[in-house]
Short mmCIF file of C-alpha atoms and ligand atoms in Angstrom, two decimals:
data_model
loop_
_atom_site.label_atom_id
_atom_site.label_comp_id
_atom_site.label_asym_id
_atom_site.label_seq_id
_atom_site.Cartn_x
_atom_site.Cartn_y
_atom_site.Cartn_z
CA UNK I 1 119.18 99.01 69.95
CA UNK I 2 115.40 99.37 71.08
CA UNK I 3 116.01 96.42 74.67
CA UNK I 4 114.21 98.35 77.56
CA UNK I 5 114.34 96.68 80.96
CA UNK I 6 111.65 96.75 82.44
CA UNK I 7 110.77 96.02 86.19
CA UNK I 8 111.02 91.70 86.34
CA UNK I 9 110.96 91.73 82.26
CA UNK I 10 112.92 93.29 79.23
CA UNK I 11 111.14 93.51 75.68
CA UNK I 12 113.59 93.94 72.69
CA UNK I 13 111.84 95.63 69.79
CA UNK I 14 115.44 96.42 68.04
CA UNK I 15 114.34 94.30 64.59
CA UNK I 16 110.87 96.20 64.33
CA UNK I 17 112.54 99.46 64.33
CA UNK I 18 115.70 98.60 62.30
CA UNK I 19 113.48 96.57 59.47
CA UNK I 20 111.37 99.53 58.48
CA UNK I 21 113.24 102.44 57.46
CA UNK I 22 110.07 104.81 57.31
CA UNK I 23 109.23 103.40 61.53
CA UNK I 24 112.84 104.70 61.96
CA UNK I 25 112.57 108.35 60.07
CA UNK I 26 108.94 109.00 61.62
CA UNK I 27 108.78 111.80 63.75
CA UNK I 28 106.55 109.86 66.44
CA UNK I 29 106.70 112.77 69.12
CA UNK I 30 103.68 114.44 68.02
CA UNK I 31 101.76 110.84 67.53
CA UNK I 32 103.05 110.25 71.09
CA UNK I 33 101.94 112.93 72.55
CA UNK I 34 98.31 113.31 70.98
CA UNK I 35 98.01 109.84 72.88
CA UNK I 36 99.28 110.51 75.99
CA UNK I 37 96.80 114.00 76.23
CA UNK I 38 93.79 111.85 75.34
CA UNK I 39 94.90 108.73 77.76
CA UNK I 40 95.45 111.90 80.43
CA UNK I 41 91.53 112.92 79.71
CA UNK I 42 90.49 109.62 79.77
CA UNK I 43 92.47 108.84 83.34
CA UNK I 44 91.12 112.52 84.49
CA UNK I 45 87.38 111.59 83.61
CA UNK I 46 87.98 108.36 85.44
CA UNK I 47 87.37 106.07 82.17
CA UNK I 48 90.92 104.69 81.96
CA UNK I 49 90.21 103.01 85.35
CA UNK I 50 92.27 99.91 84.78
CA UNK I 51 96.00 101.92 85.04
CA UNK I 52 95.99 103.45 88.37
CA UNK I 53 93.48 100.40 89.95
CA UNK I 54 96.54 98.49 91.98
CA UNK I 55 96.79 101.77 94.02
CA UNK I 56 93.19 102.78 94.19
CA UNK I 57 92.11 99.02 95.45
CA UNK I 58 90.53 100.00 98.51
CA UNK I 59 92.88 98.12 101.69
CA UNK I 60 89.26 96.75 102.88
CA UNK I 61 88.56 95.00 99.76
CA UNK I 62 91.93 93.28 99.74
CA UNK I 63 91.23 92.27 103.43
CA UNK I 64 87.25 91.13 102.43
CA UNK I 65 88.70 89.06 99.36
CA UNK I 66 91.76 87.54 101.43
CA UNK I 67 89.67 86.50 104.06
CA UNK I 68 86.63 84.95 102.20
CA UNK I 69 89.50 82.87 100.46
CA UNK I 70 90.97 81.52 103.23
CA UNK I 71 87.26 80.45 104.66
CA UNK I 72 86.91 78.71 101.79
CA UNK I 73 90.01 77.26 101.09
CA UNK I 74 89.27 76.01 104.64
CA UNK I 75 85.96 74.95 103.69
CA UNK I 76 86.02 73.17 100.40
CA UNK I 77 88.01 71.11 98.26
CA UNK I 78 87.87 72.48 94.95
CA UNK I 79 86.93 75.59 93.24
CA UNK I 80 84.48 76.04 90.32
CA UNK I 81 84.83 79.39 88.89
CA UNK I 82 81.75 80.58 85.39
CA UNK I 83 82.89 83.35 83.97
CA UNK I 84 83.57 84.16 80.18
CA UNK I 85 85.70 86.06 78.27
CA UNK I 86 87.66 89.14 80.32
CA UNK I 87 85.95 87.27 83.21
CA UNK I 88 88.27 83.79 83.02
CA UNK I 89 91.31 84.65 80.61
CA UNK I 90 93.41 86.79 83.33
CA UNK I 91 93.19 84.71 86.58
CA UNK I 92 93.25 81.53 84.85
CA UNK I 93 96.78 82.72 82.73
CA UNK I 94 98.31 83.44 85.88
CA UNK I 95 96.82 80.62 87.25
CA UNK I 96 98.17 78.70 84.50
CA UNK I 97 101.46 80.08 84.97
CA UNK I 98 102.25 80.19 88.27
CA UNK I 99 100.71 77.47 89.92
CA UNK I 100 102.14 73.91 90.76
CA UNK I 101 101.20 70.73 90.19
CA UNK I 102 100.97 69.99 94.29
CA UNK I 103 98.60 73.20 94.58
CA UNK I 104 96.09 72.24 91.75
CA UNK I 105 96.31 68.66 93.39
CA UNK I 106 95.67 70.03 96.76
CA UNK I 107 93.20 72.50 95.42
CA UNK I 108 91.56 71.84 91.87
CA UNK I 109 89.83 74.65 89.83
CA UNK I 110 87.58 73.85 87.57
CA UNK I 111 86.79 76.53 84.68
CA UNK I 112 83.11 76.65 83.09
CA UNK I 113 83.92 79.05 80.28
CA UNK I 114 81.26 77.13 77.68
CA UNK I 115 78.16 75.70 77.31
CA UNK I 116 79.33 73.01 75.02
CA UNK I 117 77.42 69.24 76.38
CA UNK I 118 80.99 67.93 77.41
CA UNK I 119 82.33 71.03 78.83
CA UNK I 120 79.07 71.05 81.07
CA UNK I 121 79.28 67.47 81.61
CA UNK I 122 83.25 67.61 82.70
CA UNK I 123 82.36 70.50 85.00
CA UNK I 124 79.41 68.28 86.66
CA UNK I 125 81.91 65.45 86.94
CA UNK I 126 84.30 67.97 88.94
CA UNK I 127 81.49 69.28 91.23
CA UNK I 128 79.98 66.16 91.80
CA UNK I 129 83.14 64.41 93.17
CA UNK I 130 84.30 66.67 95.89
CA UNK I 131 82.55 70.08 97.97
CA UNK I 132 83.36 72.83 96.19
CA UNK I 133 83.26 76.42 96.32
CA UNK I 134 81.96 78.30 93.25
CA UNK I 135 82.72 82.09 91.81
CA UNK I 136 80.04 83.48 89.26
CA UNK I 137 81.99 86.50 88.02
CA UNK I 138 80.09 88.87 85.35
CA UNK I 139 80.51 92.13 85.20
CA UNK I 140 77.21 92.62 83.25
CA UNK I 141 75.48 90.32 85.34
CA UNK I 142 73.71 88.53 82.33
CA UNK I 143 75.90 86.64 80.14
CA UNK I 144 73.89 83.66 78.83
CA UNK I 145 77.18 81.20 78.65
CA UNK I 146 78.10 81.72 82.67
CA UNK I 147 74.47 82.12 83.99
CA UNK I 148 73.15 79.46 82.43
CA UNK I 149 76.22 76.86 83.24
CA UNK I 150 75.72 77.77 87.15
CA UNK I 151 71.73 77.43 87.06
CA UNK I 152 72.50 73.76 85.56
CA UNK I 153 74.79 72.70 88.35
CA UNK I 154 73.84 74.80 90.96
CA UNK I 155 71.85 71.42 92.38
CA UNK I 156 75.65 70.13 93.23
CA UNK I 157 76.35 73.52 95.07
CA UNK I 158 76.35 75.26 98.49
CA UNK I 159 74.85 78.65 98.08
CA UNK I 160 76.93 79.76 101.20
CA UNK I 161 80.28 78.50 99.42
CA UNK I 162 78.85 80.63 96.39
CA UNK I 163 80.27 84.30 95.54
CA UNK I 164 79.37 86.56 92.79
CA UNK I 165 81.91 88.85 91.28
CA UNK I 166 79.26 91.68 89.28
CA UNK I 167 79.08 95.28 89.02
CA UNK I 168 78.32 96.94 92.26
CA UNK I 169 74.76 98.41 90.88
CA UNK I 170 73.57 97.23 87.95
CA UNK I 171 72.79 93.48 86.57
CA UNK I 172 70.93 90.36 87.90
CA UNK I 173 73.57 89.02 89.53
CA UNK I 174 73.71 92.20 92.12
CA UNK I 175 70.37 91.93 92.29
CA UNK I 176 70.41 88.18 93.60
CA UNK I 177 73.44 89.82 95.96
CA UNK I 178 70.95 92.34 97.18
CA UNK I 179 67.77 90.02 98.16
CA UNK I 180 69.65 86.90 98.74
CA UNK I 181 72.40 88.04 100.67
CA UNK I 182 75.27 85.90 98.64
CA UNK I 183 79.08 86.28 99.57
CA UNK I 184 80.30 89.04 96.72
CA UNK I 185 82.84 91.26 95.79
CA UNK I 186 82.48 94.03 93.53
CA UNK I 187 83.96 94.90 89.88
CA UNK I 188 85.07 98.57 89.09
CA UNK I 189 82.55 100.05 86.89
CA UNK I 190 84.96 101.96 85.17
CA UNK I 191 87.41 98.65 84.17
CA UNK I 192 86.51 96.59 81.61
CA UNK I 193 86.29 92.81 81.32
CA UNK I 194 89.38 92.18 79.66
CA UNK I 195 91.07 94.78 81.64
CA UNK I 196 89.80 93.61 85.04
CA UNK I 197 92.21 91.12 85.67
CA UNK I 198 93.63 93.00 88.46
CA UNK I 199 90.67 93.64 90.13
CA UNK I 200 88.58 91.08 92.42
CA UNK I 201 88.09 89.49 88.56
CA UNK I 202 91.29 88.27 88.86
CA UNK I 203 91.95 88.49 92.38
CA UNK I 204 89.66 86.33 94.44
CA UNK I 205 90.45 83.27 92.29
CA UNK I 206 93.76 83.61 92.19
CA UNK I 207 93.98 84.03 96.09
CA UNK I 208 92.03 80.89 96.37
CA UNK I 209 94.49 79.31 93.66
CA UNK I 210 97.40 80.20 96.24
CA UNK I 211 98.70 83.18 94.29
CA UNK I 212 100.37 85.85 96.26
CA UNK I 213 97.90 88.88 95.25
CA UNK I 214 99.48 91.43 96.97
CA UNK I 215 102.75 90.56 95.15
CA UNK I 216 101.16 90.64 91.66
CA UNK I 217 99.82 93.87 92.54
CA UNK I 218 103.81 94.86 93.83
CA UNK I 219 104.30 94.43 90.43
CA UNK I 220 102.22 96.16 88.44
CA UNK I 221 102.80 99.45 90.90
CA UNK I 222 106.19 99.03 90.45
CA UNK I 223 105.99 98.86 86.33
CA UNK I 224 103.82 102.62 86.91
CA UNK I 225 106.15 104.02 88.84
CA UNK I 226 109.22 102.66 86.51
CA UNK I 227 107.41 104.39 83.07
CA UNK I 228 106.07 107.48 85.43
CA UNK I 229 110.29 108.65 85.34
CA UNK I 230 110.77 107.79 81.40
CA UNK I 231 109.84 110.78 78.99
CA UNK I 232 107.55 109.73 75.95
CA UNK I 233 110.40 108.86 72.88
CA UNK I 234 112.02 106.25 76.22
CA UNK I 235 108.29 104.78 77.26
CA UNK I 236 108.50 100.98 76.05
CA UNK I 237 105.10 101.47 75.85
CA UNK I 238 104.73 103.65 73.72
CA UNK I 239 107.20 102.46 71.59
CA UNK I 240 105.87 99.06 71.29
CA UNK I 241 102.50 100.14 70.08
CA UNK I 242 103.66 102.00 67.46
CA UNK I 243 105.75 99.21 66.33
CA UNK I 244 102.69 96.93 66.30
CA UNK I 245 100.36 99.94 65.09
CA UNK I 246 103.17 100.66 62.22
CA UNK I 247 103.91 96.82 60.79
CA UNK I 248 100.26 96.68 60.56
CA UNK I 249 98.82 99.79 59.16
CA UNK I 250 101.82 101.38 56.60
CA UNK I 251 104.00 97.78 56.15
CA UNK I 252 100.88 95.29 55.51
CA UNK I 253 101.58 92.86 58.61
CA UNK I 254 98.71 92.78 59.86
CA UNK I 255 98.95 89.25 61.90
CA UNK I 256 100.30 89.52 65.07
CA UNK I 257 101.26 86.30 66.87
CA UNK I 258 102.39 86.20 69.97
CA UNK I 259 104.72 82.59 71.20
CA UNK I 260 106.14 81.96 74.35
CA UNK I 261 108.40 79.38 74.40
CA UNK I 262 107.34 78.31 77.54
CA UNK I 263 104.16 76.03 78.05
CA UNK I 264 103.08 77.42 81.00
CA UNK I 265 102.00 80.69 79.51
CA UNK I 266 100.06 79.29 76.41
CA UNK I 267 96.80 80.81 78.30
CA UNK I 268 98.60 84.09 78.57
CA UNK I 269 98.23 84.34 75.05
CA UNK I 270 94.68 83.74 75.06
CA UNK I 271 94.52 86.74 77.49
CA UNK I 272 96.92 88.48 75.20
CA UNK I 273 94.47 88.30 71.99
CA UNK I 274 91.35 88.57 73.72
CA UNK I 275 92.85 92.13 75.08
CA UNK I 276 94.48 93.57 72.12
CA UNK I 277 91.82 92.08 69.45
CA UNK I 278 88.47 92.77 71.33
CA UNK I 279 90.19 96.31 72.06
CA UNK I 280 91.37 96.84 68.84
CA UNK I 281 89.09 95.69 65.85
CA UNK I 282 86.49 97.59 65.19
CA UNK I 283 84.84 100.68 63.65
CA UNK I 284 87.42 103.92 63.94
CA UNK I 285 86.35 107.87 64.79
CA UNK I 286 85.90 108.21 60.26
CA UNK I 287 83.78 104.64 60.32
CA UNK I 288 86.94 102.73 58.57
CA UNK I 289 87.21 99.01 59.90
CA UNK I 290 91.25 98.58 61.65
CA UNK I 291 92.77 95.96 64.03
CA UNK I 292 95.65 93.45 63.19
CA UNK I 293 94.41 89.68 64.12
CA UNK I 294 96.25 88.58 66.76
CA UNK I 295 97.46 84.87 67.01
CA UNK I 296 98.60 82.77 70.23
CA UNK I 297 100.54 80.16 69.57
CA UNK I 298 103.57 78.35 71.32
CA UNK I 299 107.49 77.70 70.60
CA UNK I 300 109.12 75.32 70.40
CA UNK I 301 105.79 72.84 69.30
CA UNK I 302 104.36 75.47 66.58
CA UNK I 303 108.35 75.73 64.95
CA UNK I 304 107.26 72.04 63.89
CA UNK I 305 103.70 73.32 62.75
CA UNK I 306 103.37 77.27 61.98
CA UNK I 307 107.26 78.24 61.16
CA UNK I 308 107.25 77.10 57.71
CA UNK I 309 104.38 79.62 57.03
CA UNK I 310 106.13 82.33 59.11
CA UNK I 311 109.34 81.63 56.87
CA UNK I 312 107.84 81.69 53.10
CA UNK I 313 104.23 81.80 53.31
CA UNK I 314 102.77 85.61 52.75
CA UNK I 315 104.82 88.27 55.08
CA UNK I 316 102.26 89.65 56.62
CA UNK I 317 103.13 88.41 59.68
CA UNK I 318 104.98 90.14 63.05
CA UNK I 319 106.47 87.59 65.75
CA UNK I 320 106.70 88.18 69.41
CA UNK I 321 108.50 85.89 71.25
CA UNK I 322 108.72 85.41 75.30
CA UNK I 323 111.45 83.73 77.17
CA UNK I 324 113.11 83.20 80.37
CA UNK I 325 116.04 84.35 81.55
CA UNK I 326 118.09 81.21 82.22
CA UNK I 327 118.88 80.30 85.76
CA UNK I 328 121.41 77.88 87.65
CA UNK I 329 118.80 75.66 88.61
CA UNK I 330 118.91 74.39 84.86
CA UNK I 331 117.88 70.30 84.04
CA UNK I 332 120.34 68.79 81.89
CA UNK I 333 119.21 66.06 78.76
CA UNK I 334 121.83 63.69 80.03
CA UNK I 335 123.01 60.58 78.91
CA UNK I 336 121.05 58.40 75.97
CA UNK I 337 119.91 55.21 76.88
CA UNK I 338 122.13 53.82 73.96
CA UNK I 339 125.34 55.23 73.12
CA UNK I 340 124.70 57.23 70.41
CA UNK I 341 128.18 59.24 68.93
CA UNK I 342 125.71 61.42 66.71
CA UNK I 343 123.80 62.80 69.47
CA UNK I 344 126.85 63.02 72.17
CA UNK I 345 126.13 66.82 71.99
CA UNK I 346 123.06 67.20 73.63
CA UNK I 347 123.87 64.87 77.29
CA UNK I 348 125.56 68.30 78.34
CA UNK I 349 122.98 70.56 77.50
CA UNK I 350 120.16 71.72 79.46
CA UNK I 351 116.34 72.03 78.76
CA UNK I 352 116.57 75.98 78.83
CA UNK I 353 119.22 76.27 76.58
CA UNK I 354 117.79 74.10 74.00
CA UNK I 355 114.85 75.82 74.48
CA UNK I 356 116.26 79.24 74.18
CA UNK I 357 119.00 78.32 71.46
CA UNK I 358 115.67 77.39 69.62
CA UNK I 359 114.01 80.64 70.05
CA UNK I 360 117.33 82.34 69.14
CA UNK I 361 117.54 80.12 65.46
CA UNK I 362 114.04 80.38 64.95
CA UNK I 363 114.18 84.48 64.96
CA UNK I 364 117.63 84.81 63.29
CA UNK I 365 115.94 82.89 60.47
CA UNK I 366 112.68 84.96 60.27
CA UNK I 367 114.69 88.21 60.47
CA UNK I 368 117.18 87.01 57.17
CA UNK I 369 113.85 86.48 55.56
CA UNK I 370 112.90 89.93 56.53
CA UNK I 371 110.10 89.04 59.12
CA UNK I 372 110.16 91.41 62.13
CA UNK I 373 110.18 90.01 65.55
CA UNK I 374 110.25 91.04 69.26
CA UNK I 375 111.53 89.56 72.58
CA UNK I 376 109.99 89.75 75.41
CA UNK I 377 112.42 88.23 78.37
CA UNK I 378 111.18 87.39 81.85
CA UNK I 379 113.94 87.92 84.44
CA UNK I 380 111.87 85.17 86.15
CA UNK I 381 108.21 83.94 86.32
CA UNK I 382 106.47 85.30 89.60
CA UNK I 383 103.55 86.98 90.80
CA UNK I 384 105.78 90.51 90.73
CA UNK I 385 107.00 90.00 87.00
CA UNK I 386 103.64 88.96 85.94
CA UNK I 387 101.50 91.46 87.59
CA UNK I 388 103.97 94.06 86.09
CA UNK I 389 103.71 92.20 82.23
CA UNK I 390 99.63 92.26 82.55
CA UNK I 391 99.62 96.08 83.09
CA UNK I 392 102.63 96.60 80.84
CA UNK I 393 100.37 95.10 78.30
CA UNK I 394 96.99 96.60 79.09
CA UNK I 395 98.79 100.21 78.76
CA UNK I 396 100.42 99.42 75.73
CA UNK I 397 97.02 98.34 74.00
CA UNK I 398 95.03 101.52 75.30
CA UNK I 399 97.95 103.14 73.77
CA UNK I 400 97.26 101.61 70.32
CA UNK I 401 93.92 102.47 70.30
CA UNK I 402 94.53 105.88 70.39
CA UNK I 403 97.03 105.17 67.36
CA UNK I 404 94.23 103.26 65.65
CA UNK I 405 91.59 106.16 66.72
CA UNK I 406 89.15 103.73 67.75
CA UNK I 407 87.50 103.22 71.70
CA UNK I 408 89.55 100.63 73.17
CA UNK I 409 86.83 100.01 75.79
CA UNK I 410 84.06 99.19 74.31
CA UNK I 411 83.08 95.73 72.67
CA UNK I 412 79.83 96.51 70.24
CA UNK I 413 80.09 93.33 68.18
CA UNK I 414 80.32 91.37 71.74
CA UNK I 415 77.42 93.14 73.02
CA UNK I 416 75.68 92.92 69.64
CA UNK I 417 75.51 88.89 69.90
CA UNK I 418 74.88 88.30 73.63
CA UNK I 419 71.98 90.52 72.88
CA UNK I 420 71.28 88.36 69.70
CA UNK I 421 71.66 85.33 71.58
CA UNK I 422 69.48 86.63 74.55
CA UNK I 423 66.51 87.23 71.94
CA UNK I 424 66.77 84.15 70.12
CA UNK I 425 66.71 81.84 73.61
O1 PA5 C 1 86.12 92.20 77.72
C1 PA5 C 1 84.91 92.12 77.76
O2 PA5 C 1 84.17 93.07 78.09
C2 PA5 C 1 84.19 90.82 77.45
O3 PA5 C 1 85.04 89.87 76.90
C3 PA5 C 1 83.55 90.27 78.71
O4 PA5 C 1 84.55 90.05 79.68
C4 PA5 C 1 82.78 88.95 78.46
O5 PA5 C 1 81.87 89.12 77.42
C5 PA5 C 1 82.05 88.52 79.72
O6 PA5 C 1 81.19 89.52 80.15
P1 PA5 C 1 80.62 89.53 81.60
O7 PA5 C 1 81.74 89.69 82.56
O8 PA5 C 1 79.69 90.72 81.63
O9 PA5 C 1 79.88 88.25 81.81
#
């Protein structure tokens, strides 16, 4: 059995290991440790600057970025946030996940993250009906999508209820920071976008969305100092990106999807394959072109959609699942409206366990077909658990792309169009 607990989440990777008899006779010590001596460099030359960030924060930060939210919590009634890419996907999953419907009543967020007419035209509907604050957050200071979206509505907004999230030298964004004197916070030069979600990325609009930072933070310390006192061969970690790495390069499954069966974390998966893809798929150290394609997509809907395919379409596929650990607060069906004999089953049952029954059928059948899935269960859904799943995740993928021998940090075929796009404009 491959179940680790983890802190807030377990992840069950027994099926991946037990369906591939040459993942289970590989000697993965020596692949284990090559990683963990270049991930060491890479932390000791400050480039791996995402792991270690949720100690390093500085305490001032946290106190600049908790109190410009509450001013403008105080001060506005709704929050615009432009930002593309690793500079939406992580506060708006958590957003997504952990917020309820009274907060994003009390406090709407609006997320420009296109330039498509309507999504321009909702997000000048939003602004234009209530005072809101706005966050321009680009690390490179000159993405066309998010600069261009805030110079079209920035008629509707107060510059004073404006802050810009950029990199603390470089970009025009810092350089409207340094002559115009705008509210800002700054983004670690040595974290990524899609690894910055638990930096003042992430941070500052999930404070003003009403989520407990410091908790989410908690949490991700917690998961490093949980896999700091596991040796290599017992690092979930490391073990589930040589699963994925494995199923991909020597078995031929080279899809990945990723299904929670929970709605509130279908953005989580957008985060997911926006990490793992954009770190993975690319060009490796001998110039060979490697990355599964990773998939979001959610359970129980896509079992009446995608599950046919899973079952006999090509087997190239690996399925992770996500669920949550049932609780007593469970909501029972009840009774049907008309007696109905046939269906006297479900009035007893609740929500979760239909839900979680379903996941259960829906891998027993993949694995008798031969399919190899994972579980990932949350113990429950907070700030902690999640904070500890997002770094439990970004560590796993910088993992891989050590396996995969590729720079896990870098995004040329991003950078490559925004530079097209800038020249053709
Ligand atoms: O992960 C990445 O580096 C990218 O997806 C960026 O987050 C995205 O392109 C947005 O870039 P920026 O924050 O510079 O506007």
């Amino acid at each position: 059995m491959k179940n680790y607990s983890l802190p807030g989440f377990t992840i069950n990777l027994t099926t991946l290991f037990e369906f591939s008899k040459t993942l289970q006779n590989f000697n993965r010590l020596p692949l284990f440790e090559s990683a963990h001596n270049a991930l060491n460099a890479k932390f000791e030359n400050q480039t791996l600057g995402f792991f270690d960030w949720p100690e390093r924060i500085p305490a001032e930060e946290i106190a600049t970025l908790q109190q410009i939210s509450k001013e403008l919590r105080a001060r506005y009634e709704g929050l615009l946030v432009c930002g593309i890419g690793g500079s939406h996907l992580g506060a708006a999953c958590v957003l997504e996940a952990l917020r309820s419907e009274k907060e994003e009543n009390e406090f709407p967020i609006f997320w420009l993250n296109n330039v498509d007419r309507w999504a321009i035209e909702r997000a000048k509907s939003f602004v234009s009906r209530r005072k809101v604050a706005t966050l321009i957050i680009s690390k490179s200071g000159n993405t066309t999508e998010t600069l261009s979206g805030f110079f079209h509505l920035s008629r509707f907004l107060d510059p004073k209820g404006t802050v810009l999230i950029t990199d603390p030298n470089s970009g025009e964004l810092r350089r409207w920071v340094n002559t115009h004197s705008y509210l800002n916070l700054p983004v670690p030069p040595n974290i990524g976008g899609r690894f910055s979600v638990l930096t003042s990325v992430g941070l500052l609009p999930m404070a003003l969305g009403g989520i407990d930072i410091l908790a989410l933070l908690d949490g991700a310390k917690q998961l490093r100092r949980h896999l700091a006192t596991l040796n290599l061969l017992d690092n979930p970690a490391y073990q589930y990106a040589l699963a994925s790495f494995w199923w991909d390069k020597k078995e031929n499954r080279s899809i990945h999807y990723l299904m929670p069966y929970l709605s509130q974390l279908k953005l989580l998966t957008d985060w997911f394959v926006q990490l793992w893809a954009e770190s993975l798929g690319k060009k490796n150290t001998e110039g060979m072109s490697v990355g599964p394609t990773f998939v979001g997509s959610l359970g129980t809907r896509d079992q009446h959609s995608l599950l046919q395919l899973f079952k006999e379409g090509p087997q190239n596929k690996l399925i992770g699942f996500i669920d949550l650990k049932e609780n007593s607060e469970s909501l029972k069906v009840g009774t049907s409206p008309v007696p109905s004999p046939q269906f006297e089953y479900l009035c007893h049952h609740s929500f979760e366990e239909i839900n979680s029954k379903a996941l259960q059928a829906t891998a027993k059948s993949l694995n008798s077909a031969g399919t190899p899935t994972y579980q990932i269960v949350f113990e429950e859904l907070t700030c902690r658990t999640l904070g500890a799943f997002l770094l439990f995740q970004e560590l796993a993928c910088a993992i891989s792309g050590e396996f995969y021998q590729v720079n896990a940090f870098n995004q040329p075929g991003v950078e490559e169009a925004k530079r097209l796009l800038r020249e053709s404009l």
